[in-house]
Each structure stands twice: as structure tokens, then as C-alpha cells.
Amino acid sequence: MTGTVTPRQNSVALMILAAICLALITILTVWKLKQFKYVLINETGGAMFYGMLLGLMVRCLLFDRGENMESVCSCVGLNSSPHILTVNITSHTHCYRHVEKINQSCPPALTPRLETFDPEVLFNLFLPPIIFHGAYTLNQKRFIDNLGSVLTFAFFGPIITFMTIGACVYGFTRLMVLLGRAADGDFLLIDCLLFGAIMSATDPVSVLGLLSDLRVDLDLHTLLFGESVLNDAVAIVLTQAITTYSGMGVGHTFDPPAFLLSVGYFLGVFAGSFLLGSIFTVITALLTKFTRLHENPLLETSVFFLLSWSSFLTAEASGLSGIVAVLFCGLSQAKYTIHNLSSEGRIRTKQLFEVFNFLGEIFIFSYMGYVLLTFPCHVFKALFIFGAFLSIFISRACSIYPLSFLLNLGRTSKIPHTLQHFMMFAGLRGVIAFCLAVRDTSTEVRRTILTTTLLLVSFTIWVLGTAADPMLRCLDIRVGVDADENPEDLSLEAHPSIHPPTHTLHHSITASQQLFIPSLSSSYLT
């Protein structure tokens, strides 16, 4: 076999090998910590820590050995030397920093070129299984019992959070202008609202890891995990709507037509993505019901997996939200299609998505840690970062306490103050916030948002995640609780010998079930 291996191929293979090694080290570390019953650090925090170690080593090696160095080009025709020159080529961003003036007696300065993964690959490869797994394994019985509360926290919570964070951060940007730390016009209100939308979603991966390790009160588990799964969809569509509004070039002025168009875009994308996820559920339900795929669990699992993933890719290709589509696909698959699978197929699908979810969270959090130390264009603005840290606590309090008060007016089982305090405390950020922030770093404002997002994710994962166990004990909230073993809750099925009851085509569909697939008639289920 002839052919040569290019340095580019070597570097890509080396990056993949490094990612696999990080995953293995993280898995072994978590396994060892679990043996010692050490619950203060889970796999997400460990993965991010090892990613930072890799980034530190890469950065030190490149600067020490001078490898992969490129010359800094001079820019003529400019009034002044730019501090940062960013060049966008397709989905890649090449960032160059200003070193010094170049003259005839001074050789060109060198700056390191760091290899990174394409964020779009991470977004399309690892994120769909994570979101689907969160929806697919949600405790259906408890979710339905707490449906009103979960939907209230998941849909109204992010809207309150994004408006509060946007207002707080905008106030700090005006303070930066007054103190001379930023020029007037560097940060617009729309930029601050965009940051608020990015940070409005709590992370299901981090929350699930935290709740599973501590085995908290089941109602608290349902409220927190259900909120984190659903509010991702709201945050993503909010971010897309604000980006659409910003792209209309409205500047400092409020443009009512553009605002109404953005609201219409928000509702249209959400409804279209919801419908697309439901369509793929109908297709999967029909195939598994009226074919003999259940006779071959391997083929059955493969079809289920590929169709579920296709809901994400189809939505993204259609200009809709893949996260919303795969989220509602996972919820409806767990409610309807799973009854058509064989007992072995149920176990295989759950375990398959569980493995993809686990590996996906390790790779993405490792990449976060790596980017935190290797991204060449970080922009650290102390007042902006301080305002962001302060605003996430204020916004979480403005969301949890008023909504809990309103919900308790109609709930028979009230949400106690101790659970409200912990829900306010457990607003961990992670995968979704990072993926939304890293997709565009073409301007200094966007790079400031990325840098601040990485710092906030690190803080919530390491500090708030570590303090969760002492906080639970301080609030006297039950821990070590076993999940209810409900034979109809197939997401909790642990024993292949326990078969769920047979569901016929004629069982009645309640209004709460119709929430997920309003267009799914009984003929699809029978």
C-alpha cells in the first residue's frame, strides 16, 4: 500500500488518541472515587479537570519546543494596529494576536497554532444522544404527576432567567463604560440578552450526575431533572431568535417589526421542531408495530437508534432546532414506541443511549477544559465576569421562589422551602451553554461571552457541584432514596425478567400524554 501520511493526519490522529486516553483516565478515576464512596466530584468535573491538564501540557510543549509555529503577517492600510485579527474560513476561526511592529531589522514573530476539534462535530455527534437519553430515561410516572410544575420551571424559568441576566450584565457593561473599561457601544443590550439566553439553561448532564450520585428526594429529582431536560430547548430557540433579531441590523434602536418577527421565529422553530420529533416517533412506532423487527433485537435497536438520531439531523438541516426535535422524540419514544419493542430491545436501547450519553459528556467536558487553556483569543473583562457570576444567582432566585409560590397555590403536595433553596443552589451550567457560546467567536463580544461561559461552567461544576452534598445535609433533605420500582416505568427497568404489561391499541390517551404527540392517533399506537 503506497501513500504518505501528512502532518495534518498525524495531528488529528494524535488529538483523537488524546481524547480517548482522557476518557479512559476519567472513567478509571471516577470508578476509584466511587469505590471510596467519594461523591464530591463526578465524571463531569473529572473530565473537565483532565481536559485542562491536557491543554496545559499542549500549551507548554508548543511554547517550549516552538513547533507548529506560524509567522505573524503584517496588516497594511490600517489606522492602528489591531490587537486581535480574526479570520473566518467556513466553520473554522483563525485568530492572530498583535505581537509587535515589524520592521526590516526585526524578524517576523511567531505564534503557536493549536489543533482543536470542530465544535460542529461535537455538537452534531455527542449532543443528540445526551439530550435523547435525558428525555428517554425520565421517570414517566413522576413526570406526569409533576407535569405542571416541571413545565412551569422549564418554560417560564429560562425566560425569567434570560431577562434577569441580560439586565444585570447590561448594567455592569454601562458601569464599565463609566469607569473607562469599555467604549460606549462595545456591548449592546442585544449582546447582553444573548448572553442571558445562553446561560438560561441548566445542564441535564451535570444535574443528573449530581442527583444520581446523591440519590436525592424523588420529587426533587423529578423537578430538577425535568426542568434541566426541557429548558435546554427553550434556551436554544431563545438564542436563535435573538441572533435572528441581531442579524437584522437594528443597532441601538428597538425595532417592533423585527422583534415581532423574532417572536414568530421563536414560536415557529419550537412548533416545527416539536412536530418533526413527533413525526419520527410515529415512523418508529409504525415500523416496530407492523413489522417483525422485534424478532431480531439487533436490527430493532439499530432502527430505533438511527431514526431517533435522524430527528436531530433532519431538524438541523431544515433550519429548525435539532435539540428540541430530539428532546420531544425521546419523550414520546419512551411513552409510546417502547411498548412495541421486545424485552431485549428495551434493554439494548436504554444501555446504548446510556453509553453514548456517558462518553459524550466526558468528551464534551474534557473539550471544555482543553479550550479553557488553549483558546488563543480569550477576552477577560473583570466587571463583565463579576456581573455574570452575580446575575446567575439573582436570576435563579427570581425564577425559583416566585414560581414555587405560584405553584404551591394549586399543588396538593407543596414544594417546601428546603427544596426551593436547593433548587436555587443547583442551577448547574454545562454542555448546552458551552455549545451555544463556542459556535460563534468572530467578534470580541462573542469571545468575551465564550470566556465568561467557560468560567461559569467551571465554577458551577466544581464549586456548586462539590457543595451540593453538604448543602443537602444542611437543609435536612433526604438522600440515599431508592427510585420507585414501577413496572410501567420502563425507563427504570433493571431486570430483563420483569416484563411490562401489554399495551393494546385501545388504551385511552390522557390529556397529559397528548401533550407530546397531539397528532398521534390511536391508529398509530395499535
Coordinates of C-alpha atoms in Angstrom, one line a residue, residues 3-521:
G3 CA 0.9 6.8 0.1
T4 CA 2.2 9.2 2.6
V5 CA 0.8 10.4 5.9
T6 CA 0.6 14.1 6.1
P7 CA 1.4 16.0 9.3
R8 CA -2.3 17.1 9.4
Q9 CA -3.4 13.4 9.6
N10 CA -0.9 12.8 12.3
S11 CA -2.1 15.7 14.4
V12 CA -5.8 14.6 14.0
A13 CA -5.0 11.0 15.0
L14 CA -3.0 12.3 18.0
M15 CA -5.9 14.5 19.1
I16 CA -8.3 11.6 18.9
L17 CA -5.9 9.4 20.8
A18 CA -5.5 12.0 23.5
A19 CA -9.3 12.3 23.8
I20 CA -9.6 8.5 24.2
C21 CA -6.9 8.5 26.8
L22 CA -8.6 11.3 28.7
A23 CA -11.9 9.3 28.6
L24 CA -10.1 6.2 30.0
I25 CA -8.4 8.1 32.7
T26 CA -11.6 9.9 33.7
I27 CA -13.5 6.6 33.8
L28 CA -10.9 4.9 36.0
T29 CA -10.7 7.9 38.3
V30 CA -14.5 8.0 38.8
W31 CA -14.6 4.3 39.4
K32 CA -11.9 4.6 42.0
L33 CA -13.6 7.5 43.7
K34 CA -16.9 5.6 43.8
Q35 CA -15.1 2.7 45.5
F36 CA -14.2 5.1 48.3
K37 CA -17.7 6.5 48.3
Y38 CA -16.4 9.9 47.4
V39 CA -19.3 11.9 46.0
L40 CA -17.9 15.4 45.9
I41 CA -16.6 15.0 42.3
N42 CA -18.4 13.2 39.5
E43 CA -17.3 12.4 36.0
T44 CA -18.1 15.8 34.5
G45 CA -15.8 17.6 37.0
G46 CA -13.1 15.0 36.5
A47 CA -13.3 15.1 32.7
M48 CA -13.0 18.9 32.7
F49 CA -10.0 18.8 35.1
Y50 CA -8.2 16.3 32.8
G51 CA -9.0 18.4 29.8
M52 CA -7.4 21.4 31.4
L53 CA -4.3 19.3 32.2
L54 CA -4.1 18.3 28.5
G55 CA -4.5 21.9 27.4
L56 CA -1.8 23.0 29.8
M57 CA 0.6 20.3 28.5
V58 CA -0.1 21.2 24.9
R59 CA 0.4 24.9 25.6
C60 CA 3.7 24.4 27.4
L61 CA 5.0 22.0 24.8
L62 CA 4.2 24.3 21.9
F63 CA 5.8 27.3 23.5
D64 CA 8.9 25.4 24.8
R65 CA 9.6 23.5 21.6
G66 CA 8.5 26.1 19.1
E67 CA 6.6 23.5 17.0
N68 CA 3.6 24.3 14.8
M69 CA 4.5 27.9 14.8
E70 CA 3.4 30.3 12.2
S71 CA 4.6 33.8 11.2
V72 CA 2.5 36.8 12.1
C73 CA 1.6 38.7 8.9
S74 CA 1.7 42.5 8.8
C75 CA -1.5 44.3 8.0
V76 CA -1.1 47.5 5.9
G77 CA -3.6 50.2 5.3
L78 CA -4.9 50.3 8.9
N79 CA -5.1 53.4 11.0
S80 CA -3.8 51.5 14.0
S81 CA -2.5 48.0 14.8
P82 CA -5.4 45.7 15.8
H83 CA -4.9 43.7 19.0
I84 CA -6.9 40.7 17.6
L85 CA -7.3 39.8 13.9
T86 CA -9.9 37.1 13.4
V87 CA -10.4 35.3 10.0
N88 CA -13.4 33.1 9.4
I89 CA -13.0 30.3 6.9
T90 CA -16.0 28.0 6.7
S91 CA -16.7 26.7 10.2
H92 CA -13.1 27.4 11.4
T93 CA -11.9 30.6 13.1
H94 CA -8.3 31.5 12.8
C95 CA -7.2 34.0 15.5
Y96 CA -4.0 36.0 15.5
R97 CA -2.8 38.3 18.2
H98 CA -0.8 41.5 17.8
V99 CA 2.8 40.9 18.9
E100 CA 4.8 44.0 17.8
K101 CA 5.5 46.2 14.9
I102 CA 7.6 44.6 12.2
N103 CA 10.4 46.4 10.5
Q104 CA 13.3 45.5 8.3
S105 CA 15.6 44.7 11.3
C106 CA 13.1 42.6 13.2
P107 CA 12.3 39.1 12.1
P108 CA 8.6 38.0 12.0
A109 CA 7.3 37.0 15.4
L110 CA 5.9 33.5 15.9
T111 CA 2.7 32.5 17.4
P112 CA 1.5 28.9 18.2
R113 CA -1.1 27.2 16.1
L114 CA -3.1 24.9 18.3
E115 CA -5.1 22.0 16.9
T116 CA -8.7 21.8 18.1
F117 CA -11.8 19.8 17.3
D118 CA -14.5 21.4 15.1
P119 CA -17.3 22.5 17.5
E120 CA -19.9 21.5 14.9
V121 CA -18.7 17.9 15.1
L122 CA -19.1 17.9 18.8
F123 CA -22.5 19.5 18.6
N124 CA -23.8 17.0 16.0
L125 CA -22.1 13.9 17.2
F126 CA -22.2 13.9 21.0
L127 CA -25.1 16.3 21.9
P128 CA -28.1 14.4 20.4
P129 CA -27.5 11.1 22.5
I130 CA -27.1 13.2 25.6
I131 CA -30.4 15.1 25.1
F132 CA -32.3 12.0 24.0
H133 CA -31.0 9.9 26.9
G134 CA -32.2 12.6 29.4
A135 CA -35.7 12.6 27.9
Y136 CA -35.8 8.8 27.3
T137 CA -34.9 7.9 30.9
L138 CA -37.1 10.4 32.5
N139 CA -39.4 8.8 35.1
Q140 CA -42.6 9.0 33.2
K141 CA -45.0 8.4 36.1
R142 CA -43.4 11.1 38.3
F143 CA -43.0 13.4 35.4
I144 CA -46.8 13.2 34.6
D145 CA -47.6 13.7 38.3
N146 CA -45.4 16.8 38.4
L147 CA -46.1 17.9 34.8
G148 CA -47.5 21.4 35.6
S149 CA -44.6 22.2 37.9
V150 CA -41.9 20.9 35.6
L151 CA -43.3 22.8 32.6
T152 CA -43.6 26.0 34.6
F153 CA -40.0 25.8 35.7
A154 CA -38.8 24.6 32.3
F155 CA -40.6 27.2 30.1
F156 CA -41.1 30.3 32.3
G157 CA -37.9 29.8 34.3
P158 CA -35.5 30.3 31.3
I159 CA -37.4 33.4 30.1
I160 CA -37.2 35.0 33.6
T161 CA -33.5 33.9 33.8
F162 CA -32.5 35.3 30.4
M163 CA -34.2 38.6 31.0
T164 CA -32.7 39.0 34.5
I165 CA -29.1 38.0 33.4
G166 CA -29.4 40.3 30.4
A167 CA -30.5 43.3 32.5
C168 CA -27.9 42.7 35.2
V169 CA -25.0 42.2 32.8
Y170 CA -26.1 45.2 30.8
G171 CA -25.9 47.3 33.9
F172 CA -22.4 46.1 34.5
T173 CA -21.4 47.0 30.9
R174 CA -22.7 50.5 31.5
L175 CA -20.5 50.6 34.6
M176 CA -17.6 49.5 32.5
V177 CA -18.2 52.5 30.2
L178 CA -18.4 54.9 33.1
L179 CA -15.1 53.6 34.5
G180 CA -13.4 53.6 31.1
R181 CA -13.0 49.9 30.9
A182 CA -15.0 49.7 27.7
A183 CA -16.1 52.1 24.9
D184 CA -19.7 53.1 24.5
G185 CA -21.2 50.8 22.0
D186 CA -18.9 47.8 22.7
F187 CA -21.7 45.9 24.5
L188 CA -25.2 46.4 23.2
L189 CA -28.3 45.4 25.1
I190 CA -28.9 42.7 22.5
D191 CA -25.4 41.2 23.3
C192 CA -26.3 41.0 27.0
L193 CA -29.6 39.4 26.2
L194 CA -27.8 36.9 24.0
F195 CA -25.5 36.0 26.9
G196 CA -28.6 35.7 29.1
A197 CA -30.2 33.3 26.7
I198 CA -27.0 31.2 26.5
M199 CA -26.8 31.0 30.3
S200 CA -30.6 30.4 30.9
A201 CA -30.4 26.6 30.5
T202 CA -29.4 24.3 33.4
D203 CA -27.4 21.3 32.3
P204 CA -29.1 17.9 32.4
V205 CA -25.8 16.0 32.3
S206 CA -24.4 17.8 35.4
V207 CA -27.7 17.7 37.2
L208 CA -28.3 14.0 36.5
G209 CA -24.8 13.1 37.6
L210 CA -25.3 15.1 40.8
L211 CA -28.8 13.7 41.6
S212 CA -27.9 10.1 40.8
D213 CA -24.8 10.1 43.0
L214 CA -26.6 11.6 45.9
R215 CA -29.9 9.8 45.4
V216 CA -32.0 12.7 46.5
D217 CA -35.7 13.0 47.3
L218 CA -37.7 11.7 44.3
D219 CA -39.8 14.8 43.9
L220 CA -36.7 17.0 43.9
H221 CA -35.1 14.7 41.4
T222 CA -38.1 14.9 39.1
L223 CA -38.4 18.7 39.3
L224 CA -34.7 19.4 38.8
F225 CA -34.0 16.8 36.1
G226 CA -37.3 17.5 34.2
E227 CA -36.6 21.2 34.3
S228 CA -33.0 20.8 33.0
V229 CA -34.1 18.5 30.2
L230 CA -36.8 20.7 28.9
N231 CA -35.3 24.2 29.4
D232 CA -32.4 23.3 27.1
A233 CA -34.9 23.5 24.2
V234 CA -36.2 26.9 25.3
A235 CA -32.7 28.3 25.7
I236 CA -31.6 27.1 22.3
V237 CA -34.6 28.6 20.5
L238 CA -34.3 31.8 22.5
T239 CA -30.6 32.1 21.4
Q240 CA -31.6 31.5 17.8
A241 CA -34.4 34.1 18.0
I242 CA -32.1 36.8 19.5
T243 CA -29.4 36.0 16.9
T244 CA -32.0 36.5 14.2
Y245 CA -33.1 39.8 15.7
S246 CA -29.4 40.9 16.0
G247 CA -28.8 40.0 12.4
M248 CA -31.4 42.4 11.2
G249 CA -29.0 45.3 12.0
V250 CA -31.3 47.1 14.3
G251 CA -28.4 48.5 16.3
H252 CA -29.3 50.6 19.4
T253 CA -32.9 51.2 18.5
F254 CA -35.8 49.0 19.3
D255 CA -37.5 47.8 16.1
P256 CA -41.0 46.4 16.8
P257 CA -41.4 44.6 13.4
A258 CA -38.0 42.9 13.9
F259 CA -39.0 42.0 17.5
L260 CA -42.3 40.5 16.3
L261 CA -40.5 38.6 13.6
S262 CA -38.1 37.2 16.2
V263 CA -41.0 36.1 18.4
G264 CA -42.7 34.5 15.4
Y265 CA -39.4 32.8 14.6
F266 CA -39.1 31.5 18.2
L267 CA -42.7 30.1 18.1
G268 CA -42.3 28.7 14.6
V269 CA -39.0 26.9 15.3
F270 CA -40.3 25.5 18.5
A271 CA -43.5 24.2 17.0
G272 CA -41.8 22.9 13.8
S273 CA -39.1 21.1 15.8
F274 CA -41.8 19.6 18.1
L275 CA -43.7 18.4 15.1
L276 CA -40.7 16.9 13.4
G277 CA -39.7 15.0 16.6
S278 CA -43.3 13.6 16.8
I279 CA -43.2 12.6 13.1
F280 CA -40.1 10.5 13.7
T281 CA -41.8 8.9 16.7
V282 CA -44.8 8.0 14.5
I283 CA -42.5 6.4 11.9
T284 CA -40.6 4.4 14.5
A285 CA -43.8 3.3 16.2
L286 CA -45.3 2.1 12.9
L287 CA -42.1 0.2 11.9
T288 CA -41.8 -1.5 15.2
K289 CA -45.5 -2.3 15.5
F290 CA -46.3 -3.6 12.0
T291 CA -43.1 -5.4 11.1
R292 CA -41.2 -8.3 12.6
L293 CA -38.2 -6.3 13.7
H294 CA -38.8 -7.5 17.3
E295 CA -37.7 -11.0 16.2
N296 CA -34.1 -9.6 15.7
P297 CA -33.2 -7.3 18.6
L298 CA -30.0 -6.1 16.9
L299 CA -31.9 -4.8 13.9
E300 CA -34.7 -3.4 16.1
T301 CA -32.2 -1.5 18.2
S302 CA -30.4 -0.2 15.2
V303 CA -33.6 1.1 13.5
F304 CA -34.7 2.8 16.8
F305 CA -31.3 4.4 17.3
L306 CA -30.9 5.7 13.7
L307 CA -34.4 7.1 13.4
S308 CA -34.1 8.8 16.8
W309 CA -30.8 10.4 15.8
S310 CA -32.2 11.4 12.4
S311 CA -34.8 13.6 14.1
F312 CA -31.9 15.9 15.3
L313 CA -30.1 15.9 11.9
T314 CA -33.3 16.5 9.9
A315 CA -34.2 19.4 12.1
E316 CA -30.8 21.0 11.8
A317 CA -30.8 20.5 8.0
S318 CA -34.2 22.1 7.8
G319 CA -33.2 25.2 9.8
L320 CA -35.1 24.1 12.9
S321 CA -33.8 23.2 16.4
G322 CA -32.3 19.7 16.5
I323 CA -32.2 19.7 20.3
V324 CA -36.0 20.5 20.5
A325 CA -36.7 17.7 17.9
V326 CA -34.6 15.0 19.6
L327 CA -35.9 16.1 23.0
F328 CA -39.6 15.6 22.2
C329 CA -38.7 12.5 20.2
G330 CA -37.1 11.0 23.3
L331 CA -40.1 11.8 25.5
S332 CA -42.6 10.4 23.0
Q333 CA -40.5 7.3 22.2
A334 CA -40.4 6.5 25.9
K335 CA -44.1 6.9 26.2
Y336 CA -45.3 5.0 23.1
T337 CA -42.7 3.3 20.9
I338 CA -41.0 1.4 23.7
H339 CA -44.1 -0.7 24.2
N340 CA -43.6 -2.2 20.7
L341 CA -40.0 -3.3 21.4
S342 CA -39.1 -6.7 22.6
S343 CA -37.8 -7.1 26.2
E344 CA -34.3 -7.4 24.9
G345 CA -34.7 -4.4 22.6
R346 CA -35.8 -2.2 25.5
I347 CA -32.7 -3.1 27.5
R348 CA -30.4 -2.7 24.5
T349 CA -31.8 0.8 23.5
K350 CA -31.5 2.0 27.1
Q351 CA -28.0 0.8 27.5
L352 CA -26.9 2.0 24.1
F353 CA -28.0 5.6 24.7
E354 CA -26.6 5.4 28.2
V355 CA -23.2 4.5 26.9
F356 CA -23.3 7.3 24.3
N357 CA -24.5 9.8 26.9
F358 CA -21.7 8.8 29.3
L359 CA -19.0 9.1 26.6
G360 CA -20.5 12.2 25.1
E361 CA -20.4 14.1 28.4
I362 CA -16.8 13.0 29.1
F363 CA -15.6 14.2 25.6
I364 CA -17.5 17.5 25.8
F365 CA -16.4 18.4 29.3
S366 CA -12.9 17.4 28.5
Y367 CA -13.0 19.6 25.5
M368 CA -14.3 22.5 27.7
G369 CA -11.3 22.1 29.9
Y370 CA -9.0 21.9 26.9
V371 CA -10.4 25.1 25.3
L372 CA -10.3 27.0 28.6
L373 CA -6.5 26.8 28.5
T374 CA -5.7 26.7 24.7
F375 CA -8.2 29.1 23.1
P376 CA -5.9 31.8 21.8
C377 CA -8.4 34.7 21.8
H378 CA -9.8 34.7 25.4
V379 CA -11.1 38.1 26.4
F380 CA -11.2 38.6 30.2
K381 CA -13.2 41.5 31.4
A382 CA -13.3 41.5 35.2
L383 CA -16.5 43.6 35.6
F384 CA -18.4 41.6 33.0
I385 CA -17.3 38.3 34.6
F386 CA -18.2 39.5 38.1
G387 CA -21.6 40.7 36.8
A388 CA -22.2 37.4 35.1
F389 CA -21.4 35.4 38.3
L390 CA -23.7 37.7 40.4
S391 CA -26.5 37.5 37.8
I392 CA -26.8 33.7 37.7
F393 CA -27.6 33.7 41.4
I394 CA -30.0 36.6 41.2
S395 CA -31.8 35.2 38.2
R396 CA -32.1 31.7 39.7
A397 CA -33.7 33.2 42.8
C398 CA -36.0 35.3 40.7
S399 CA -37.1 32.2 38.9
I400 CA -37.4 29.5 41.6
Y401 CA -39.0 31.4 44.5
P402 CA -41.8 33.3 42.7
L403 CA -42.7 30.3 40.5
S404 CA -42.7 28.0 43.5
F405 CA -45.0 30.3 45.4
L406 CA -47.5 30.4 42.5
L407 CA -47.3 26.6 42.0
N408 CA -47.9 26.0 45.7
L409 CA -51.2 27.8 45.4
G410 CA -52.6 25.0 43.3
R411 CA -50.5 22.0 44.4
T412 CA -51.8 19.5 46.9
S413 CA -48.2 18.4 47.7
K414 CA -46.4 21.7 48.3
I415 CA -42.8 22.4 47.3
P416 CA -41.2 23.0 50.7
H417 CA -38.8 25.9 51.3
T418 CA -35.9 23.5 51.8
L419 CA -36.4 22.0 48.3
Q420 CA -36.7 25.6 46.9
H421 CA -33.4 26.6 48.5
F422 CA -31.6 23.6 46.9
M423 CA -33.2 24.1 43.5
M424 CA -31.9 27.7 43.6
F425 CA -28.5 26.4 44.5
A426 CA -28.4 23.6 41.9
G427 CA -28.5 25.6 38.8
L428 CA -25.5 24.0 37.2
R429 CA -24.4 25.1 33.7
G430 CA -22.6 22.9 31.2
V431 CA -22.9 21.3 27.7
I432 CA -25.7 23.5 26.2
A433 CA -24.2 26.8 27.4
F434 CA -20.8 25.9 26.0
C435 CA -22.1 24.6 22.7
L436 CA -24.1 27.8 22.1
A437 CA -21.2 30.1 23.1
V438 CA -18.5 28.3 21.1
R439 CA -20.4 28.3 17.8
D440 CA -19.5 31.9 17.1
T441 CA -16.3 33.6 18.2
S442 CA -15.9 36.1 15.4
T443 CA -16.2 39.3 17.4
E444 CA -14.6 40.5 20.7
V445 CA -18.1 40.4 22.4
R446 CA -18.6 36.8 21.4
R447 CA -15.2 35.8 22.6
T448 CA -15.9 37.6 25.9
I449 CA -19.1 35.6 26.2
L450 CA -17.2 32.3 25.5
T451 CA -14.6 33.1 28.1
T452 CA -17.2 34.0 30.7
T453 CA -19.3 31.0 29.9
L454 CA -16.3 28.6 30.4
L455 CA -15.5 30.2 33.8
L456 CA -19.2 30.0 34.9
V457 CA -19.4 26.3 33.8
S458 CA -16.2 25.6 35.7
F459 CA -17.5 27.4 38.8
T460 CA -20.9 25.7 38.9
I461 CA -19.5 22.2 38.2
W462 CA -16.6 22.3 40.7
V463 CA -17.9 24.7 43.4
L464 CA -21.6 24.2 43.4
G465 CA -21.4 20.6 42.5
T466 CA -18.9 19.9 45.3
A467 CA -21.0 21.8 47.9
A468 CA -24.3 20.0 46.9
D469 CA -23.9 17.1 49.4
P470 CA -23.1 19.4 52.4
M471 CA -26.0 21.7 51.3
L472 CA -28.4 18.8 51.3
R473 CA -27.4 17.7 54.8
C474 CA -27.6 21.3 56.0
L475 CA -31.2 21.7 54.6
D476 CA -32.1 18.2 56.0
I477 CA -33.2 16.9 52.7
R478 CA -33.5 13.1 52.3
V479 CA -30.6 11.4 50.5
G480 CA -29.9 7.8 49.6
V481 CA -33.5 7.3 48.4
D482 CA -34.2 4.4 46.1
A483 CA -36.2 5.1 42.9
D484 CA -39.8 3.7 42.8
E485 CA -39.9 0.4 41.0
N486 CA -42.9 0.9 38.8
P487 CA -43.5 -1.8 36.2
E488 CA -45.0 0.7 33.8
D489 CA -42.0 3.0 34.1
L490 CA -39.8 1.3 31.6
S491 CA -37.1 3.8 31.9
L492 CA -36.2 2.3 35.3
E493 CA -36.3 -1.3 34.2
A494 CA -33.4 -3.1 35.7
H495 CA -34.3 -6.8 35.3
P496 CA -34.9 -8.4 31.9
S497 CA -37.1 -11.0 33.5
I498 CA -39.6 -8.3 34.5
H499 CA -41.9 -7.8 31.6
P500 CA -44.1 -4.7 31.3
P501 CA -47.8 -5.2 30.9
T502 CA -49.1 -5.5 27.4
H503 CA -50.4 -2.2 26.0
T504 CA -53.1 -2.5 23.4
L505 CA -54.2 -0.1 20.7
H506 CA -57.4 0.7 22.7
H507 CA -55.9 2.2 25.9
S508 CA -57.1 5.8 26.4
I509 CA -54.8 8.6 25.9
T510 CA -54.9 11.3 28.6
A511 CA -54.6 14.9 28.0
S512 CA -51.1 14.9 29.6
Q513 CA -50.0 12.2 27.1
Q514 CA -51.4 14.2 24.2
L515 CA -49.0 17.0 25.2
F516 CA -46.1 15.2 23.5
I517 CA -47.8 13.9 20.4
P518 CA -51.1 15.7 19.8
S519 CA -51.3 14.4 16.2
L520 CA -50.6 10.8 17.2
S521 CA -53.9 9.0 16.8

